[in-house]
Tab-separated table of C-alpha atoms in Angstrom:
chain	number	residue	atom	x	y	z
A	1	MET	CA	-13.322	-168.087	-29.899
A	2	GLY	CA	-15.557	-165.242	-28.729
A	3	GLN	CA	-15.994	-166.871	-25.364
A	4	GLU	CA	-12.250	-167.232	-24.815
A	5	GLU	CA	-11.723	-163.581	-25.632
A	6	HIS	CA	-14.417	-162.597	-23.207
A	7	THR	CA	-12.869	-164.748	-20.474
A	8	ASP	CA	-9.360	-163.394	-21.029
A	9	HIS	CA	-10.486	-159.765	-20.968
A	10	GLY	CA	-12.779	-160.246	-18.016
A	11	THR	CA	-10.136	-161.810	-15.721
A	12	LYS	CA	-7.016	-159.846	-14.899
A	13	PRO	CA	-3.827	-161.854	-14.206
A	14	GLU	CA	-3.262	-160.247	-10.838
A	15	HIS	CA	-6.706	-161.297	-9.678
A	16	ARG	CA	-6.295	-165.014	-10.440
A	17	SER	CA	-6.035	-167.482	-7.600
A	18	SER	CA	-2.743	-169.063	-6.528
A	19	LEU	CA	-4.070	-172.457	-7.698
A	20	GLN	CA	-4.751	-171.146	-11.208
A	21	SER	CA	-1.257	-169.626	-11.378
A	22	LEU	CA	0.213	-173.090	-10.832
A	23	LEU	CA	-1.709	-174.660	-13.672
A	24	PRO	CA	-1.541	-174.121	-17.433
A	25	ALA	CA	-3.978	-171.560	-18.702
A	26	ARG	CA	-6.357	-174.134	-20.280
A	27	LEU	CA	-6.372	-176.352	-17.152
A	28	ALA	CA	-6.803	-173.331	-14.893
A	29	ARG	CA	-10.115	-172.578	-16.612
A	30	SER	CA	-11.259	-176.184	-16.167
A	31	LEU	CA	-13.311	-176.904	-13.060
A	32	SER	CA	-12.479	-180.614	-13.424
A	33	ALA	CA	-8.714	-179.988	-13.330
A	34	GLN	CA	-8.985	-177.689	-10.301
A	35	LEU	CA	-11.153	-180.227	-8.530
A	36	LEU	CA	-8.625	-183.010	-9.171
A	37	VAL	CA	-5.656	-180.959	-7.912
A	38	LEU	CA	-7.527	-179.785	-4.834
A	39	THR	CA	-8.608	-183.340	-3.998
A	40	VAL	CA	-5.013	-184.633	-4.196
A	41	ALA	CA	-3.766	-181.687	-2.133
A	42	PHE	CA	-6.362	-182.183	0.612
A	43	VAL	CA	-5.766	-185.945	0.827
A	44	MET	CA	-2.033	-185.363	1.112
A	45	LEU	CA	-2.664	-182.790	3.838
A	46	ALA	CA	-4.772	-185.355	5.709
A	47	GLU	CA	-1.925	-187.879	5.325
A	48	VAL	CA	0.441	-185.408	6.982
A	49	PHE	CA	-1.742	-185.379	10.067
A	50	ILE	CA	-1.754	-189.160	10.005
A	51	TYR	CA	2.023	-189.409	9.462
A	52	VAL	CA	3.050	-187.382	12.556
A	53	PRO	CA	1.568	-189.775	15.180
A	54	SER	CA	2.519	-192.741	13.000
A	55	ILE	CA	6.258	-191.934	12.982
A	56	ALA	CA	6.143	-191.233	16.703
A	57	ASN	CA	4.491	-194.583	17.355
A	58	TYR	CA	7.015	-196.334	15.062
A	59	ARG	CA	9.931	-194.887	17.044
A	60	GLU	CA	8.372	-195.867	20.380
A	61	THR	CA	7.741	-199.420	19.146
A	62	TRP	CA	11.296	-199.684	17.811
A	63	LEU	CA	12.775	-198.611	21.138
A	64	MET	CA	10.500	-200.908	23.150
A	65	ASP	CA	11.650	-203.825	20.989
A	66	ARG	CA	15.263	-202.990	21.985
A	67	ILE	CA	14.301	-202.722	25.624
A	68	ASN	CA	12.534	-206.092	25.547
A	69	ALA	CA	15.501	-207.672	23.788
A	70	ALA	CA	17.833	-206.150	26.360
A	71	GLN	CA	15.672	-207.514	29.219
A	72	LEU	CA	15.936	-210.995	27.734
A	73	ALA	CA	19.711	-210.570	27.604
A	74	THR	CA	19.764	-209.662	31.275
A	75	LEU	CA	18.158	-212.989	32.156
A	76	ALA	CA	21.337	-214.794	31.207
A	77	VAL	CA	23.325	-212.430	33.384
A	78	VAL	CA	21.005	-213.005	36.342
A	79	ALA	CA	21.186	-216.776	35.844
A	80	ALA	CA	24.992	-216.705	35.857
A	81	ALA	CA	25.320	-214.182	38.638
A	82	GLU	CA	27.346	-216.498	40.939
A	83	ARG	CA	29.755	-217.587	38.238
A	84	GLY	CA	29.879	-214.284	36.347
A	85	VAL	CA	29.485	-213.637	32.620
A	86	MET	CA	32.279	-214.239	30.267
A	87	PRO	CA	33.323	-211.182	28.157
A	88	ASP	CA	32.621	-212.982	24.881
A	89	LEU	CA	29.093	-213.938	26.087
A	90	GLU	CA	28.472	-210.393	27.252
A	91	ALA	CA	29.499	-208.980	23.895
A	92	GLU	CA	27.293	-211.480	22.071
A	93	LEU	CA	24.318	-210.602	24.274
A	94	LEU	CA	24.775	-206.894	23.642
A	95	LYS	CA	25.124	-207.471	19.905
A	96	ASN	CA	21.975	-209.587	19.692
A	97	ALA	CA	20.002	-207.000	21.662
A	98	GLU	CA	21.559	-204.176	19.544
A	99	VAL	CA	22.402	-202.141	22.631
A	100	LYS	CA	25.630	-200.860	24.229
A	101	ALA	CA	24.635	-201.133	27.876
A	102	VAL	CA	21.759	-202.339	30.026
A	103	ALA	CA	20.858	-201.232	33.548
A	104	LEU	CA	17.978	-202.550	35.634
A	105	LYS	CA	16.470	-201.124	38.771
A	106	ARG	CA	14.708	-203.504	41.113
A	107	ASP	CA	14.313	-203.818	44.840
A	108	ASN	CA	15.262	-200.109	45.061
A	109	ARG	CA	18.652	-200.849	43.621
A	110	ARG	CA	20.004	-199.852	40.202
A	111	GLU	CA	22.447	-202.316	38.730
A	112	LEU	CA	24.451	-202.187	35.489
A	113	LEU	CA	24.056	-205.719	34.099
A	114	LEU	CA	25.638	-205.454	30.645
A	115	ALA	CA	28.004	-202.881	29.254
A	116	SER	CA	30.472	-202.557	26.437
A	117	PRO	CA	33.467	-200.218	26.357
A	118	MET	CA	32.072	-196.788	25.384
A	119	GLN	CA	34.037	-193.747	24.464
A	120	ASP	CA	31.132	-191.497	23.311
A	121	MET	CA	29.224	-189.334	25.739
A	122	ILE	CA	25.475	-189.839	26.014
A	123	ALA	CA	23.923	-187.139	23.775
A	124	ALA	CA	20.303	-187.482	24.902
A	125	ARG	CA	18.118	-189.311	27.345
A	126	TYR	CA	14.545	-190.446	26.677
A	127	ASP	CA	11.993	-191.835	29.163
A	128	LEU	CA	9.186	-193.794	27.536
A	129	ARG	CA	7.273	-194.487	30.757
A	130	ASN	CA	5.297	-191.250	31.117
A	131	ALA	CA	5.950	-189.523	27.776
A	132	SER	CA	2.980	-187.659	26.264
A	133	ILE	CA	2.037	-187.861	22.607
A	134	LEU	CA	3.511	-184.394	21.958
A	135	GLU	CA	6.804	-185.405	23.554
A	136	LEU	CA	6.913	-188.578	21.494
A	137	CYS	CA	6.243	-186.619	18.279
A	138	TYR	CA	8.914	-184.061	19.165
A	139	ASP	CA	11.507	-186.718	19.977
A	140	ALA	CA	10.713	-188.580	16.732
A	141	PHE	CA	11.364	-185.523	14.543
A	142	GLU	CA	14.496	-184.775	16.585
A	143	VAL	CA	15.856	-188.147	15.594
A	144	LEU	CA	14.853	-187.639	11.959
A	145	PHE	CA	16.521	-184.234	11.582
A	146	PHE	CA	19.360	-184.347	14.111
A	147	GLY	CA	19.892	-188.046	14.818
A	148	GLY	CA	22.479	-190.460	13.477
A	149	GLY	CA	25.877	-191.214	15.055
A	150	ARG	CA	24.625	-190.288	18.546
A	151	THR	CA	24.691	-192.344	21.756
A	152	VAL	CA	21.408	-192.074	23.619
A	153	ALA	CA	19.923	-193.567	26.773
A	154	VAL	CA	16.369	-194.867	26.793
A	155	ALA	CA	14.359	-195.823	29.886
A	156	GLY	CA	11.196	-197.916	29.911
A	157	GLU	CA	9.176	-200.335	31.963
A	158	PRO	CA	10.403	-203.963	31.912
A	159	ARG	CA	8.002	-206.665	30.855
A	160	PHE	CA	6.343	-209.066	33.318
A	161	GLY	CA	7.251	-206.967	36.317
A	162	GLY	CA	10.940	-207.597	36.001
A	163	GLY	CA	11.797	-204.433	37.926
A	164	GLU	CA	10.934	-200.798	38.410
A	165	PHE	CA	12.497	-199.688	35.123
A	166	ILE	CA	15.123	-200.767	32.628
A	167	GLU	CA	17.494	-198.381	30.842
A	168	ILE	CA	19.473	-199.089	27.715
A	169	VAL	CA	22.195	-197.233	25.858
A	170	ILE	CA	22.103	-197.444	22.055
A	171	ASP	CA	23.406	-195.832	18.860
A	172	ASP	CA	20.468	-194.010	17.218
A	173	THR	CA	21.843	-194.463	13.687
A	174	PRO	CA	19.889	-197.709	12.978
A	175	LEU	CA	16.791	-196.066	14.451
A	176	ARG	CA	17.096	-193.064	12.121
A	177	HIS	CA	17.661	-195.322	9.080
A	178	ASP	CA	14.556	-197.345	9.910
A	179	MET	CA	12.504	-194.202	10.498
A	180	ILE	CA	13.572	-192.784	7.110
A	181	ALA	CA	12.643	-196.085	5.420
A	182	PHE	CA	9.297	-196.058	7.226
A	183	SER	CA	8.695	-192.432	6.163
A	184	GLY	CA	9.408	-193.377	2.543
A	185	ASN	CA	6.929	-196.218	2.696
A	186	ILE	CA	4.317	-193.883	4.251
A	187	LEU	CA	4.968	-191.329	1.496
A	188	LEU	CA	4.493	-193.916	-1.260
A	189	LEU	CA	1.371	-195.247	0.407
A	190	SER	CA	0.019	-191.702	0.889
A	191	ILE	CA	0.587	-190.895	-2.774
A	192	ALA	CA	-1.178	-194.100	-3.827
A	193	ILE	CA	-4.106	-193.428	-1.447
A	194	SER	CA	-4.326	-189.790	-2.574
A	195	ILE	CA	-4.416	-190.679	-6.253
A	196	PHE	CA	-6.975	-193.472	-5.660
A	197	THR	CA	-9.141	-191.292	-3.428
A	198	ALA	CA	-8.837	-188.306	-5.724
A	199	ALA	CA	-9.875	-190.463	-8.672
A	200	LEU	CA	-12.976	-191.707	-6.834
A	201	VAL	CA	-13.910	-188.277	-5.546
A	202	PHE	CA	-13.218	-186.733	-8.979
A	203	LEU	CA	-15.404	-189.252	-10.789
A	204	ALA	CA	-18.215	-188.817	-8.242
A	205	LEU	CA	-18.108	-185.023	-8.162
A	206	ASN	CA	-17.525	-184.802	-11.903
A	207	ARG	CA	-20.694	-186.777	-12.519
A	208	ALA	CA	-22.741	-185.104	-9.809
A	209	LEU	CA	-21.547	-181.499	-10.147
A	210	VAL	CA	-19.066	-180.751	-12.913
A	211	GLN	CA	-20.945	-182.281	-15.822
A	212	PRO	CA	-24.286	-180.618	-14.842
A	213	MET	CA	-22.499	-177.300	-14.437
A	214	MET	CA	-20.821	-177.719	-17.830
A	215	ARG	CA	-24.277	-178.420	-19.268
A	216	ILE	CA	-25.725	-175.310	-17.644
A	217	THR	CA	-22.758	-173.204	-18.760
A	218	ALA	CA	-22.926	-174.453	-22.322
A	219	ASN	CA	-26.665	-173.730	-22.412
A	220	MET	CA	-26.119	-170.203	-21.138
A	221	VAL	CA	-23.533	-169.588	-23.853
A	222	ARG	CA	-25.809	-170.961	-26.590
A	223	PHE	CA	-28.829	-169.008	-25.307
A	224	ARG	CA	-26.806	-165.770	-25.206
A	225	GLN	CA	-25.823	-166.179	-28.842
A	226	TYR	CA	-29.468	-166.331	-30.010
A	227	PRO	CA	-32.070	-165.829	-27.253
A	228	GLU	CA	-34.990	-165.908	-29.713
A	229	ASP	CA	-34.408	-169.571	-30.560
A	230	ILE	CA	-36.787	-171.593	-28.315
A	231	SER	CA	-34.696	-174.718	-28.813
A	232	ARG	CA	-31.885	-173.099	-26.808
A	233	VAL	CA	-33.974	-172.748	-23.669
A	234	MET	CA	-32.755	-174.942	-20.804
A	235	ILE	CA	-34.563	-178.257	-20.365
A	236	PRO	CA	-34.431	-178.978	-16.622
A	237	SER	CA	-33.624	-182.420	-15.323
A	238	ASP	CA	-35.573	-184.292	-12.650
A	239	ARG	CA	-32.991	-183.582	-9.953
A	240	ARG	CA	-34.362	-182.211	-6.678
A	241	ASP	CA	-31.112	-180.792	-5.299
A	242	GLU	CA	-29.479	-177.392	-5.850
A	243	ILE	CA	-28.388	-178.302	-9.386
A	244	GLY	CA	-31.988	-179.131	-10.316
A	245	THR	CA	-33.158	-175.886	-8.736
A	246	ALA	CA	-30.564	-173.950	-10.752
A	247	GLU	CA	-31.692	-175.641	-13.977
A	248	ARG	CA	-35.349	-174.861	-13.333
A	249	GLU	CA	-34.633	-171.266	-12.352
A	250	LEU	CA	-32.441	-170.810	-15.431
A	251	ALA	CA	-35.184	-172.219	-17.649
A	252	ASP	CA	-37.769	-169.862	-16.080
A	253	MET	CA	-35.433	-166.869	-16.438
A	254	GLN	CA	-34.739	-167.687	-20.079
A	255	GLY	CA	-38.458	-168.033	-20.759
A	256	GLU	CA	-39.187	-164.666	-19.148
A	257	LEU	CA	-36.308	-163.080	-21.027
A	258	ARG	CA	-37.611	-164.444	-24.367
A	259	GLN	CA	-41.046	-163.063	-23.538
A	260	ALA	CA	-39.562	-159.673	-22.676
A	261	LEU	CA	-37.583	-159.664	-25.933
A	262	ARG	CA	-40.705	-160.487	-27.917
A	263	GLN	CA	-42.573	-157.635	-26.200
A	264	LYS	CA	-39.735	-155.201	-26.943
A	265	THR	CA	-39.633	-156.375	-30.538
A	266	ARG	CA	-43.356	-155.822	-30.871
A	267	LEU	CA	-43.063	-152.409	-29.239
A	268	ALA	CA	-40.281	-151.460	-31.615
A	269	ALA	CA	-42.329	-152.615	-34.590
A	270	LEU	CA	-45.351	-150.758	-33.190
A	271	GLY	CA	-43.264	-147.604	-32.799
A	272	THR	CA	-42.116	-147.848	-36.394
A	273	ALA	CA	-45.675	-148.390	-37.655
A	274	VAL	CA	-47.049	-145.561	-35.524
A	275	SER	CA	-44.421	-143.174	-36.778
A	276	LYS	CA	-45.486	-143.936	-40.344
A	277	ILE	CA	-49.201	-143.594	-39.559
A	278	ASN	CA	-48.769	-140.466	-37.476
A	279	HIS	CA	-48.007	-138.162	-40.398
A	280	ASP	CA	-51.055	-139.144	-42.463
A	281	LEU	CA	-53.304	-139.189	-39.364
A	282	ARG	CA	-52.435	-135.640	-38.478
A	283	ASN	CA	-53.273	-134.498	-42.038
A	284	ILE	CA	-56.639	-136.234	-41.871
A	285	LEU	CA	-57.381	-134.710	-38.469
A	286	ALA	CA	-56.414	-131.274	-39.830
A	287	SER	CA	-58.961	-131.663	-42.609
A	288	ALA	CA	-61.593	-132.802	-40.091
A	289	GLN	CA	-60.808	-129.723	-38.024
A	290	LEU	CA	-61.418	-127.448	-40.996
A	291	ILE	CA	-64.767	-129.123	-41.680
A	292	SER	CA	-65.800	-128.902	-38.033
A	293	ASP	CA	-65.018	-125.186	-38.055
A	294	ARG	CA	-67.610	-124.745	-40.822
A	295	LEU	CA	-70.186	-126.550	-38.682
A	296	SER	CA	-69.941	-123.770	-36.132
A	297	GLY	CA	-71.828	-121.537	-38.605
A	298	VAL	CA	-74.791	-123.858	-38.963
A	299	ASP	CA	-77.867	-122.645	-37.116
A	300	ASP	CA	-79.276	-126.092	-36.357
A	301	PRO	CA	-79.738	-126.321	-32.543
A	302	GLN	CA	-78.685	-129.997	-32.494
A	303	VAL	CA	-75.502	-129.149	-34.402
A	304	GLN	CA	-74.781	-126.254	-32.030
A	305	LYS	CA	-75.231	-128.643	-29.098
A	306	LEU	CA	-72.905	-131.345	-30.407
A	307	ALA	CA	-70.350	-129.108	-32.163
A	308	PRO	CA	-68.336	-128.090	-29.018
A	309	ARG	CA	-67.894	-131.758	-28.111
A	310	LEU	CA	-66.786	-132.525	-31.646
A	311	PHE	CA	-64.303	-129.649	-31.569
A	312	THR	CA	-62.886	-130.806	-28.252
A	313	SER	CA	-62.569	-134.379	-29.449
A	314	ILE	CA	-60.739	-133.373	-32.622
A	315	ASP	CA	-58.414	-131.057	-30.694
A	316	ARG	CA	-57.553	-133.909	-28.323
A	317	ALA	CA	-57.016	-136.278	-31.241
A	318	ILE	CA	-54.616	-133.825	-32.877
A	319	ALA	CA	-52.720	-133.298	-29.595
A	320	LEU	CA	-52.586	-137.081	-29.054
A	321	ALA	CA	-51.265	-137.638	-32.570
A	322	THR	CA	-48.597	-134.992	-31.917
A	323	ASP	CA	-47.528	-136.786	-28.720
A	324	THR	CA	-47.633	-140.237	-30.265
A	325	MET	CA	-43.999	-140.175	-31.252
A	326	LYS	CA	-42.990	-139.173	-27.769
A	327	PHE	CA	-44.890	-142.104	-26.354
A	328	GLY	CA	-43.276	-144.408	-28.893
A	329	LYS	CA	-39.945	-143.274	-27.496
A	330	ALA	CA	-41.151	-144.010	-23.939
A	331	GLU	CA	-41.119	-140.234	-23.288
A	332	GLU	CA	-44.606	-139.178	-22.286
A	333	ALA	CA	-45.254	-135.455	-22.411
A	334	PRO	CA	-44.617	-133.771	-19.037
A	335	THR	CA	-47.701	-133.253	-16.886
A	336	ARG	CA	-49.207	-129.799	-16.672
A	337	LYS	CA	-51.022	-130.044	-13.384
A	338	GLN	CA	-53.789	-127.788	-12.232
A	339	TYR	CA	-57.027	-128.139	-10.305
A	340	VAL	CA	-59.430	-129.887	-12.646
A	341	PRO	CA	-63.262	-129.940	-12.135
A	342	LEU	CA	-63.798	-133.650	-11.935
A	343	ALA	CA	-67.543	-133.802	-12.566
A	344	ASP	CA	-67.300	-132.208	-16.041
A	345	LEU	CA	-64.332	-134.405	-16.975
A	346	ALA	CA	-66.150	-137.565	-15.881
A	347	THR	CA	-69.247	-136.523	-17.876
A	348	GLU	CA	-67.111	-136.011	-20.936
A	349	VAL	CA	-65.530	-139.459	-20.484
A	350	VAL	CA	-68.938	-141.133	-20.131
A	351	GLU	CA	-70.281	-139.388	-23.230
A	352	ALA	CA	-67.177	-140.553	-25.153
A	353	VAL	CA	-67.688	-144.219	-24.260
A	354	LEU	CA	-71.520	-144.227	-24.284
A	355	PRO	CA	-72.471	-141.992	-27.205
A	356	VAL	CA	-75.620	-143.914	-28.209
A	357	ASP	CA	-78.778	-143.222	-26.272
A	358	GLU	CA	-80.230	-146.651	-27.013
A	359	THR	CA	-77.484	-148.534	-25.168
A	360	HIS	CA	-78.525	-150.755	-22.285
A	361	ILE	CA	-75.443	-149.755	-20.275
A	362	ARG	CA	-76.063	-146.805	-18.011
A	363	ALA	CA	-73.644	-144.423	-16.349
A	364	ASP	CA	-73.611	-143.496	-12.656
A	365	ILE	CA	-71.427	-140.451	-11.890
A	366	ARG	CA	-71.087	-139.956	-8.153
A	367	ILE	CA	-69.066	-136.770	-8.101
A	368	ASP	CA	-70.055	-133.433	-6.564
A	369	GLU	CA	-69.866	-130.390	-8.785
A	370	GLU	CA	-67.318	-128.637	-6.567
A	371	GLU	CA	-64.882	-131.557	-6.311
A	372	GLN	CA	-61.532	-131.003	-7.991
A	373	VAL	CA	-58.276	-132.968	-8.294
A	374	TYR	CA	-54.758	-131.722	-8.898
A	375	ALA	CA	-53.809	-133.293	-12.273
A	376	ASP	CA	-53.170	-132.821	-15.959
A	377	ALA	CA	-56.669	-132.565	-17.505
A	378	ASP	CA	-55.814	-134.229	-20.841
A	379	GLN	CA	-53.844	-137.042	-19.244
A	380	LEU	CA	-56.493	-137.657	-16.588
A	381	PHE	CA	-59.071	-137.809	-19.386
A	382	ARG	CA	-57.010	-140.502	-21.075
A	383	ILE	CA	-56.680	-142.447	-17.821
A	384	LEU	CA	-60.380	-142.481	-17.174
A	385	LEU	CA	-61.206	-143.070	-20.849
A	386	ASN	CA	-59.090	-146.240	-21.008
A	387	LEU	CA	-60.622	-147.612	-17.804
A	388	ALA	CA	-64.187	-146.691	-18.802
A	389	ARG	CA	-63.816	-148.097	-22.313
A	390	ASN	CA	-62.506	-151.416	-20.962
A	391	ALA	CA	-65.410	-151.548	-18.500
A	392	VAL	CA	-68.021	-150.888	-21.235
A	393	GLN	CA	-66.450	-153.460	-23.563
A	394	ALA	CA	-66.464	-156.058	-20.778
A	395	MET	CA	-70.196	-155.491	-20.107
A	396	GLU	CA	-71.026	-155.489	-23.828
A	397	ASP	CA	-69.206	-158.783	-24.319
A	398	ALA	CA	-71.115	-160.317	-21.389
A	399	ASP	CA	-74.826	-159.542	-21.889
A	400	GLY	CA	-74.871	-155.949	-23.147
A	401	THR	CA	-76.233	-154.545	-19.895
A	402	GLY	CA	-74.734	-153.092	-16.762
A	403	THR	CA	-73.670	-149.981	-14.901
A	404	LEU	CA	-70.536	-147.927	-15.292
A	405	THR	CA	-69.724	-146.043	-12.077
A	406	VAL	CA	-67.277	-143.162	-11.795
A	407	ALA	CA	-66.820	-141.805	-8.309
A	408	CYS	CA	-64.431	-139.695	-6.274
A	409	GLU	CA	-63.632	-139.491	-2.607
A	410	MET	CA	-61.395	-136.723	-1.326
A	411	THR	CA	-59.063	-137.945	1.409
A	412	GLU	CA	-56.215	-136.468	3.421
A	413	GLY	CA	-53.358	-136.023	1.015
A	414	GLY	CA	-55.233	-136.258	-2.281
A	415	GLY	CA	-58.126	-137.780	-4.139
A	416	ARG	CA	-59.164	-141.346	-4.811
A	417	LEU	CA	-60.975	-141.930	-8.076
A	418	VAL	CA	-63.058	-145.057	-8.548
A	419	VAL	CA	-64.037	-146.657	-11.836
A	420	ALA	CA	-66.312	-149.681	-11.404
A	421	ASP	CA	-68.503	-151.861	-13.590
A	422	THR	CA	-70.927	-154.751	-13.197
A	423	GLY	CA	-69.234	-156.918	-15.825
A	424	PRO	CA	-68.055	-160.526	-15.514
A	425	GLY	CA	-64.750	-159.716	-13.808
A	426	LEU	CA	-61.189	-160.167	-14.954
A	427	PRO	CA	-59.750	-163.612	-15.704
A	428	ASP	CA	-56.766	-164.798	-13.666
A	429	ASP	CA	-54.241	-164.520	-16.518
A	430	ALA	CA	-55.253	-160.897	-17.120
A	431	ARG	CA	-54.764	-160.056	-13.432
A	432	ASP	CA	-51.222	-161.443	-13.414
A	433	HIS	CA	-50.134	-159.078	-16.206
A	434	LEU	CA	-52.766	-156.364	-15.858
A	435	PHE	CA	-50.567	-153.312	-16.551
A	436	GLU	CA	-48.176	-154.963	-19.069
A	437	PRO	CA	-48.606	-154.185	-22.766
A	438	PHE	CA	-49.629	-157.016	-25.116
A	439	VAL	CA	-50.096	-159.558	-22.279
A	440	GLY	CA	-52.529	-157.842	-19.925
A	441	SER	CA	-55.640	-157.752	-22.125
A	442	ALA	CA	-58.796	-159.416	-20.849
A	443	ARG	CA	-60.436	-159.463	-24.291
A	444	LYS	CA	-59.558	-161.800	-27.144
A	445	GLY	CA	-57.570	-159.872	-29.697
A	446	GLY	CA	-56.888	-156.999	-27.300
A	447	THR	CA	-53.397	-155.488	-26.892
A	448	GLY	CA	-53.506	-154.473	-23.234
A	449	LEU	CA	-52.035	-151.098	-24.144
A	450	GLY	CA	-54.914	-149.157	-22.564
A	451	MET	CA	-54.128	-150.332	-19.022
A	452	ALA	CA	-50.391	-149.915	-19.602
A	453	ILE	CA	-50.891	-146.327	-20.796
A	454	ALA	CA	-53.171	-145.565	-17.831
A	455	ALA	CA	-50.616	-146.935	-15.367
A	456	ASP	CA	-47.790	-144.903	-16.944
A	457	LEU	CA	-49.843	-141.705	-16.820
A	458	VAL	CA	-50.826	-142.295	-13.163
A	459	ARG	CA	-47.170	-142.876	-12.222
A	460	ALA	CA	-46.239	-139.655	-14.067
A	461	HIS	CA	-48.616	-137.884	-11.650
A	462	GLY	CA	-46.819	-139.415	-8.699
A	463	GLY	CA	-49.823	-141.525	-7.865
A	464	ARG	CA	-50.748	-145.203	-8.183
A	465	ILE	CA	-53.451	-147.320	-9.757
A	466	GLU	CA	-54.594	-150.667	-8.439
A	467	LEU	CA	-57.216	-153.295	-9.018
A	468	HIS	CA	-59.254	-153.073	-5.840
A	469	GLU	CA	-61.751	-155.877	-6.554
A	470	SER	CA	-62.700	-158.193	-9.404
A	471	VAL	CA	-65.381	-160.811	-8.978
A	472	PRO	CA	-68.221	-161.932	-11.234
A	473	GLY	CA	-70.621	-158.986	-11.351
A	474	ARG	CA	-68.193	-156.388	-10.018
A	475	THR	CA	-64.793	-154.931	-10.987
A	476	VAL	CA	-63.382	-151.874	-9.185
A	477	PHE	CA	-60.255	-149.830	-9.976
A	478	HIS	CA	-58.810	-147.216	-7.586
A	479	ILE	CA	-56.697	-144.312	-8.752
A	480	TYR	CA	-54.777	-142.347	-6.092
A	481	LEU	CA	-53.662	-138.827	-7.047
A	482	PRO	CA	-51.587	-136.729	-4.632
A	483	ASP	CA	-52.140	-133.162	-3.595
A	484	PRO	CA	-49.552	-130.506	-4.610
A	485	ASP	CA	-47.445	-131.347	-1.528
A	486	GLY	CA	-46.751	-134.765	-3.095
A	487	SER	CA	-48.440	-137.025	-0.516
A	488	ILE	CA	-50.642	-139.860	-1.682
A	489	ALA	CA	-53.918	-140.859	-0.083
A	490	PRO	CA	-53.724	-144.181	1.773
A	491	ALA	CA	-55.521	-147.190	0.328
A	492	ALA	CA	-59.000	-147.652	1.785
A	493	THR	CA	-62.397	-148.841	0.717
A	494	SER	CA	-64.248	-146.050	-1.059
A	495	ALA	CA	-67.684	-145.385	0.251
A	496	ALA	CA	-68.583	-143.688	-3.038
A	497	ALA	CA	-68.294	-146.931	-4.987
A	498	GLN	CA	-70.297	-149.107	-2.588
């Protein structure tokens, strides 16, 4: 019922085809019914093109039969030329030949051999000797529409070289009656052929096209009603033609749509959970901030050394918790760009991911003290933090050793940041969905949100992030950030990360 309502509202009456307007509403929506009607119509149209030369040929044959019969009648006249032909015999010859008069030209002399008393004037003259197919067709339809009760003269070539030409005078009424009967037979035969051909074509196309299309259409309707049901995904057939391609593409599209729906569902659930956690998390961080403020009064040198980093980390955590709801709504906080000293920021990132001195993973920061990039400091910190944390986790999961490299190369138009590691490299499935949440994680149990967040933040800067290289023993990410004029540095191999 819902589908019929959708169809009726989606198709306006004035936009329907002329074929659909001739059919009942239910049949007009049926591809099978339209196919059957079109097949019959096209076969009948083909029969029209066959009928035109056929009726012309029938008329020509009919007239030639009269000419041949008239020539045979003239033989009796020629045989009795010395004695003459009796009037009764002449009338009988004309009646058997179904003509009114016969004239024969031979030896450059035209002679009227047989004639009956005629009172009607000759209405038309036809010459069958050099008539073209167009002339024959035109003359045939002239007889059909305007013939009957006319006296016409017809000239043709005599058989067996009996002269130069023979001309007969006839009444075209019998010719018209026979042509009408022939047309009726052709019409009945055409209808029978059309129905038989249409049935064969309909059965063939219905099996090859209509039924598969009905199957695809029904599957699309069922899938739309409940896309989450995996049993409603299209099961492609083994066909290798366009129908098979459509089935396979539909199945792939439905699978991708189901995956996208699952991701959106998980994101919605995550947003709900984060919104509940956010309130309590901010309270906890506020308490931690109060405690950290008391640490600032402790005279211990080690505490005084680590306290500023703790304060900064807690402040960032509070700001991140405040912006969490905005991220859950897909509305990241607007960037507040300024020139950021990159060396200090990279050092802070490294200290956040490698806080323990006993770790076997070392950091290699290849950034000059005076190098700066035009970016939002907090968001750039999050970008580098996500990349660096993933790199450290990959090396820890491998053998616990390696080198984390953070480098920068200033180019025309902006800066290119490089984050590289000596880990095992990314698997193929992680590369295919690297910046997609929940499917791009390279670690078992990971969510892939870190790379998705980094990519969103880079795009918010008007830049781009890309996986430059990933092989066993080396993975390199490039981050391109534009200058204030908005241009982006072109992709190139960074000498700083070699």
